[in-house]
Tab-separated table of C-alpha atoms in Angstrom:
chain	number	residue	atom	x	y	z
A	1	ILE	CA	-0.091	0.185	0.099
A	2	GLU	CA	2.905	2.431	0.845
A	3	GLU	CA	4.080	1.799	-2.803
A	4	ALA	CA	1.071	2.685	-3.978
A	5	SER	CA	1.893	6.748	-2.956
A	6	ARG	CA	5.309	6.239	-3.789
A	7	MET	CA	4.581	4.735	-7.384
A	8	ALA	CA	5.309	7.176	-10.049
A	9	ARG	CA	2.466	8.576	-11.719
A	10	LEU	CA	1.445	6.697	-15.258
A	11	LYS	CA	1.702	8.702	-18.280
A	12	LEU	CA	-0.421	8.638	-21.157
A	13	LYS	CA	2.305	7.714	-23.200
A	14	THR	CA	3.442	4.972	-21.649
A	15	LEU	CA	0.147	3.723	-21.324
A	16	ARG	CA	-0.391	3.517	-24.946
A	17	GLU	CA	2.415	2.060	-25.596
A	18	MET	CA	2.114	-0.959	-23.558
A	19	ASN	CA	0.150	-3.870	-25.294
A	20	ASP	CA	-3.360	-5.368	-23.847
A	21	GLN	CA	-2.071	-8.019	-21.373
A	22	ASP	CA	0.135	-5.579	-19.856
A	23	LEU	CA	-2.491	-3.067	-19.638
A	24	SER	CA	-5.052	-5.295	-18.461
A	25	ASP	CA	-2.570	-6.824	-15.665
A	26	LYS	CA	-1.534	-3.408	-14.598
A	27	LEU	CA	-5.248	-2.180	-13.998
A	28	ALA	CA	-6.094	-5.330	-12.082
A	29	GLU	CA	-3.111	-4.468	-9.656
A	30	LEU	CA	-4.181	-0.427	-9.677
A	31	LYS	CA	-7.550	-1.886	-8.757
A	32	THR	CA	-6.543	-4.211	-5.628
A	33	ASP	CA	-3.822	-1.220	-4.423
A	34	LEU	CA	-7.461	1.197	-4.299
A	35	GLY	CA	-9.499	-1.482	-2.565
A	36	LYS	CA	-6.744	-1.894	0.018
A	37	LEU	CA	-6.534	2.018	0.511
A	38	GLN	CA	-10.088	2.628	0.597
A	39	LEU	CA	-10.798	0.156	3.149
A	40	GLU	CA	-7.700	1.491	5.262
A	41	LYS	CA	-9.968	4.990	4.898
A	42	SER	CA	-12.855	3.461	6.266
A	43	LYS	CA	-11.120	1.581	8.766
A	44	GLY	CA	-9.660	5.621	9.851
A	45	THR	CA	-6.173	4.090	9.561
A	46	LEU	CA	-5.173	5.459	6.570
A	47	LYS	CA	-3.188	8.760	7.255
A	48	LYS	CA	-0.560	9.805	4.183
A	49	GLN	CA	-1.819	8.093	1.343
A	50	THR	CA	-5.264	9.948	1.458
A	51	GLY	CA	-4.276	11.641	-1.585
A	52	SER	CA	-3.289	8.832	-3.539
A	53	ILE	CA	-6.527	7.222	-3.925
A	54	ARG	CA	-7.577	9.998	-6.219
A	55	TRP	CA	-4.704	9.481	-8.595
A	56	LEU	CA	-5.286	6.102	-8.425
A	57	ARG	CA	-8.737	6.324	-9.566
A	58	ARG	CA	-8.104	8.893	-12.314
A	59	ASP	CA	-4.638	6.303	-13.229
A	60	ILE	CA	-7.683	3.231	-13.771
A	61	ALA	CA	-10.108	5.900	-15.514
A	62	ARG	CA	-7.290	6.451	-17.771
A	63	MET	CA	-6.464	3.068	-18.700
A	64	ASN	CA	-10.384	1.907	-18.860
A	65	THR	CA	-10.403	4.728	-21.557
A	66	ILE	CA	-7.362	3.446	-23.618
A	67	MET	CA	-8.920	-0.117	-23.495
A	68	ASN	CA	-12.291	1.021	-24.788
A	69	GLU	CA	-10.799	2.998	-27.579
A	70	ARG	CA	-8.671	0.012	-28.680
A	71	LYS	CA	-12.198	-1.770	-28.442
A	72	ARG	CA	-13.810	0.379	-30.819
A	73	GLN	CA	-11.066	0.414	-33.422
A	74	LYS	CA	-11.087	-3.178	-33.642
């Protein structure tokens, strides 16, 4: 969980360079990280990483957008 706040933000360029499998693997990883952070937040034990929830959600949305664009092109 601590690594999520330290992890570099995902750039759109690097996401577009990933293939579909890598993108879906990364998406699953981010969703589990987000779930852990939200669980901690609900328990009240989340301290420094409160701001990282927003960025995780945005990165997940960015990945979903790229995947949907690729589906539409096929």
